[in-house]
Structures are given as C-alpha cells and as structure tokens.
Amino acid sequence: MRKFITAMALFTSVVSISFAGPRPEDVTVSKFIQAQLKEAFPDAEHVTWDRMGEYYLARFTNSMGTITAYLDDDGAIYKIARYIDANSLPLSVQRSLSHKYDLKDKEETVLEVTRSDNQTYYLVSFEHQNRKYIIESDLTGNLKLVKKSKV
C-alpha cells in the first residue's frame, strides 16, 4: 500500500509539473524584442526571459544593479523595476513611512518602478507589529497599502 501511495504521489507530481506554465528557458523571444532591450540597455548582462500575461520580462544586470524590464509584443518597454537601498528613497517617502510606521531598526525591501509614462513609484515591504506590509508610495510620499498579512 505504501508503494502504491508513493507511486501515485510521484505520478501526480510529474503530471502537474508537465502541465505547469513555461519555464524561463522555454520562453521564445523574437530577435526584434531582444534587439529592443539591447538598444534600451546596451550594457545588459546575464539576460533571462519570462512571460507574464501580455508582457515579456527581461531580467538582467547592468551598472544600475539587477533590473526587470517589461516589454510588450511590439518591443516597447512598459515598465522597469529595480531594487534599491531604503536610504535611496526620496525624503518625502522616508518621512511618510516613518510618520505612519515605526521603521527604525527594521529591514525594508524597496522596489523602484518606473512606467513608460515616466511615473515612478516605490513598493516597500517590511514587518511591523507582527504583520508583513507592502506599501506603495509615489514620489511625494502618498502611501497606499497594497498588502498586509500576519507573520
């Protein structure tokens, strides 16, 4: 009986993996879209591609750090995201976060996102009072709760 259960579990795992979404190495990206990325980021290295909905995701490193660029089927960049140090946040954002949450001595993860219309916003995640928060902020420090969960 134990062998049967193990065999069924293994079979279920293999079937579910085979029907899962495409792996990054399975994503086919046209030469045109690759050229568009290279034009926008000539120093991009270690580029990996993925697909999320209607966008191609190019993850790479360059002189600015690790970046994710979202490109549409026409090769136009929709948005760019990169991790930055919390001390690099604009002062207005730092002040708003400090005023609303006590972040002294707390570890923050900050993602800077710039859309194609040149609008920049920040996603800041941290733990506060046994909860994990993800907060979105614009350049002026207007905060919006994106997600809150128990730790």
mmCIF file of C-alpha atoms in Angstrom:
data_model
loop_
_atom_site.group_PDB
_atom_site.id
_atom_site.type_symbol
_atom_site.label_atom_id
_atom_site.label_comp_id
_atom_site.label_asym_id
_atom_site.label_seq_id
_atom_site.Cartn_x
_atom_site.Cartn_y
_atom_site.Cartn_z
ATOM 1 C CA MET A 1 0.000 0.000 0.000
ATOM 2 C CA ARG A 2 2.851 2.375 0.852
ATOM 3 C CA LYS A 3 4.452 1.777 -2.565
ATOM 4 C CA PHE A 4 1.141 2.499 -4.279
ATOM 5 C CA ILE A 5 0.709 5.806 -2.425
ATOM 6 C CA THR A 6 4.304 6.794 -3.190
ATOM 7 C CA ALA A 7 3.849 5.911 -6.852
ATOM 8 C CA MET A 8 0.619 7.951 -7.055
ATOM 9 C CA ALA A 9 2.284 10.941 -5.379
ATOM 10 C CA LEU A 10 5.192 10.739 -7.822
ATOM 11 C CA PHE A 11 2.827 10.407 -10.789
ATOM 12 C CA THR A 12 0.783 13.398 -9.623
ATOM 13 C CA SER A 13 3.957 15.479 -9.240
ATOM 14 C CA VAL A 14 5.209 14.600 -12.707
ATOM 15 C CA VAL A 15 1.847 15.350 -14.319
ATOM 16 C CA SER A 16 1.441 18.680 -12.526
ATOM 17 C CA ILE A 17 4.976 19.756 -13.464
ATOM 18 C CA SER A 18 4.460 18.858 -17.102
ATOM 19 C CA PHE A 19 1.290 20.986 -17.289
ATOM 20 C CA ALA A 20 2.730 23.936 -15.386
ATOM 21 C CA GLY A 21 3.475 27.221 -17.154
ATOM 22 C CA PRO A 22 6.517 27.581 -19.354
ATOM 23 C CA ARG A 23 9.892 27.632 -17.673
ATOM 24 C CA PRO A 24 12.046 30.698 -18.363
ATOM 25 C CA GLU A 25 14.276 28.664 -20.679
ATOM 26 C CA ASP A 26 11.163 27.628 -22.657
ATOM 27 C CA VAL A 27 10.064 31.210 -23.415
ATOM 28 C CA THR A 28 10.728 32.120 -27.037
ATOM 29 C CA VAL A 29 11.610 35.763 -27.579
ATOM 30 C CA SER A 30 11.959 37.217 -31.062
ATOM 31 C CA LYS A 31 15.243 38.756 -32.189
ATOM 32 C CA PHE A 32 13.389 42.058 -32.604
ATOM 33 C CA ILE A 33 12.346 42.201 -28.934
ATOM 34 C CA GLN A 34 15.845 41.178 -27.850
ATOM 35 C CA ALA A 35 17.262 43.992 -30.019
ATOM 36 C CA GLN A 36 14.837 46.495 -28.449
ATOM 37 C CA LEU A 37 16.097 45.551 -24.997
ATOM 38 C CA LYS A 38 19.728 45.786 -26.130
ATOM 39 C CA GLU A 39 19.030 49.235 -27.605
ATOM 40 C CA ALA A 40 17.495 50.470 -24.351
ATOM 41 C CA PHE A 41 20.111 48.786 -22.135
ATOM 42 C CA PRO A 42 23.331 48.242 -24.128
ATOM 43 C CA ASP A 43 25.235 47.124 -21.022
ATOM 44 C CA ALA A 44 22.664 44.444 -20.026
ATOM 45 C CA GLU A 45 24.318 41.183 -18.989
ATOM 46 C CA HIS A 46 23.027 37.760 -17.960
ATOM 47 C CA VAL A 47 19.600 38.358 -19.530
ATOM 48 C CA THR A 48 16.871 35.810 -18.759
ATOM 49 C CA TRP A 49 13.397 35.944 -20.282
ATOM 50 C CA ASP A 50 10.000 35.047 -18.909
ATOM 51 C CA ARG A 51 6.415 35.732 -19.878
ATOM 52 C CA MET A 52 3.777 37.299 -17.616
ATOM 53 C CA GLY A 53 0.421 37.781 -19.261
ATOM 54 C CA GLU A 54 0.873 40.039 -22.250
ATOM 55 C CA TYR A 55 4.414 41.114 -21.322
ATOM 56 C CA TYR A 56 7.881 39.659 -21.727
ATOM 57 C CA LEU A 57 10.020 40.038 -18.621
ATOM 58 C CA ALA A 58 13.718 40.557 -19.174
ATOM 59 C CA ARG A 59 15.754 40.137 -16.003
ATOM 60 C CA PHE A 60 19.344 41.305 -16.237
ATOM 61 C CA THR A 61 22.160 43.094 -14.504
ATOM 62 C CA ASN A 62 23.957 46.250 -15.526
ATOM 63 C CA SER A 63 25.715 49.199 -13.899
ATOM 64 C CA MET A 64 22.483 50.148 -12.077
ATOM 65 C CA GLY A 65 22.062 46.702 -10.458
ATOM 66 C CA THR A 66 19.538 43.963 -11.082
ATOM 67 C CA ILE A 67 16.685 45.130 -13.289
ATOM 68 C CA THR A 68 13.437 43.678 -14.601
ATOM 69 C CA ALA A 69 12.077 45.250 -17.781
ATOM 70 C CA TYR A 70 8.536 44.562 -19.009
ATOM 71 C CA LEU A 71 8.227 44.649 -22.812
ATOM 72 C CA ASP A 72 5.105 44.246 -24.937
ATOM 73 C CA ASP A 73 4.866 42.283 -28.192
ATOM 74 C CA ASP A 74 5.975 45.374 -30.141
ATOM 75 C CA GLY A 75 9.187 45.625 -28.100
ATOM 76 C CA ALA A 76 8.067 48.763 -26.255
ATOM 77 C CA ILE A 77 9.113 48.937 -22.617
ATOM 78 C CA TYR A 78 6.054 49.155 -20.363
ATOM 79 C CA LYS A 79 7.886 49.481 -17.059
ATOM 80 C CA ILE A 80 11.231 48.915 -15.389
ATOM 81 C CA ALA A 81 11.760 47.724 -11.823
ATOM 82 C CA ARG A 82 14.889 47.546 -9.700
ATOM 83 C CA TYR A 83 15.730 47.012 -6.063
ATOM 84 C CA ILE A 84 17.216 50.000 -4.285
ATOM 85 C CA ASP A 85 18.503 50.694 -0.801
ATOM 86 C CA ALA A 86 15.902 52.116 1.601
ATOM 87 C CA ASN A 87 18.181 55.116 2.205
ATOM 88 C CA SER A 88 17.843 55.962 -1.502
ATOM 89 C CA LEU A 89 14.110 56.621 -1.165
ATOM 90 C CA PRO A 90 13.120 60.270 -1.650
ATOM 91 C CA LEU A 91 12.963 62.139 1.656
ATOM 92 C CA SER A 92 9.217 62.694 1.309
ATOM 93 C CA VAL A 93 8.670 58.928 1.100
ATOM 94 C CA GLN A 94 11.017 58.223 4.014
ATOM 95 C CA ARG A 95 9.241 60.823 6.164
ATOM 96 C CA SER A 96 5.768 59.476 5.320
ATOM 97 C CA LEU A 97 6.805 55.922 6.144
ATOM 98 C CA SER A 98 8.483 56.983 9.398
ATOM 99 C CA HIS A 99 5.448 59.023 10.412
ATOM 100 C CA LYS A 100 2.945 56.210 9.812
ATOM 101 C CA TYR A 101 5.120 53.200 10.782
ATOM 102 C CA ASP A 102 7.964 52.897 13.238
ATOM 103 C CA LEU A 103 10.603 51.566 10.853
ATOM 104 C CA LYS A 104 13.646 52.341 12.965
ATOM 105 C CA ASP A 105 15.891 49.246 13.017
ATOM 106 C CA LYS A 106 13.526 47.371 10.696
ATOM 107 C CA GLU A 107 14.636 45.728 7.482
ATOM 108 C CA GLU A 108 12.942 47.166 4.429
ATOM 109 C CA THR A 109 12.941 45.886 0.875
ATOM 110 C CA VAL A 110 12.382 48.596 -1.717
ATOM 111 C CA LEU A 111 11.457 48.144 -5.354
ATOM 112 C CA GLU A 112 11.593 51.255 -7.545
ATOM 113 C CA VAL A 113 9.214 51.019 -10.516
ATOM 114 C CA THR A 114 9.216 53.430 -13.458
ATOM 115 C CA ARG A 115 6.423 53.171 -16.020
ATOM 116 C CA SER A 116 6.638 54.130 -19.683
ATOM 117 C CA ASP A 117 4.840 57.416 -18.923
ATOM 118 C CA ASN A 118 7.800 58.317 -16.644
ATOM 119 C CA GLN A 119 5.744 57.899 -13.491
ATOM 120 C CA THR A 120 7.843 56.414 -10.689
ATOM 121 C CA TYR A 121 6.535 54.710 -7.595
ATOM 122 C CA TYR A 122 8.017 52.600 -4.838
ATOM 123 C CA LEU A 123 6.947 49.310 -3.311
ATOM 124 C CA VAL A 124 8.255 48.993 0.229
ATOM 125 C CA SER A 125 7.907 45.768 2.194
ATOM 126 C CA PHE A 126 8.650 45.385 5.889
ATOM 127 C CA GLU A 127 7.415 43.760 9.100
ATOM 128 C CA HIS A 128 5.628 45.888 11.677
ATOM 129 C CA GLN A 129 3.777 44.692 14.796
ATOM 130 C CA ASN A 130 3.742 41.005 13.718
ATOM 131 C CA ARG A 131 2.429 41.835 10.282
ATOM 132 C CA LYS A 132 4.103 41.961 6.875
ATOM 133 C CA TYR A 133 3.262 45.065 4.877
ATOM 134 C CA ILE A 134 3.695 46.034 1.263
ATOM 135 C CA ILE A 135 3.186 49.758 0.829
ATOM 136 C CA GLU A 136 3.116 51.695 -2.440
ATOM 137 C CA SER A 137 4.278 55.291 -2.459
ATOM 138 C CA ASP A 138 4.533 57.934 -5.144
ATOM 139 C CA LEU A 139 7.357 60.488 -5.241
ATOM 140 C CA THR A 140 5.533 62.859 -2.903
ATOM 141 C CA GLY A 141 5.070 60.304 -0.129
ATOM 142 C CA ASN A 142 1.404 59.431 -0.619
ATOM 143 C CA LEU A 143 1.146 55.931 0.856
ATOM 144 C CA LYS A 144 -1.226 53.169 -0.197
ATOM 145 C CA LEU A 145 -1.489 49.771 1.453
ATOM 146 C CA VAL A 146 -1.031 47.042 -1.160
ATOM 147 C CA LYS A 147 -0.952 44.011 1.130
ATOM 148 C CA LYS A 148 -0.978 43.234 4.838
ATOM 149 C CA SER A 149 -0.608 39.728 6.257
ATOM 150 C CA LYS A 150 0.209 38.049 9.547
ATOM 151 C CA VAL A 151 3.766 36.909 10.054
#
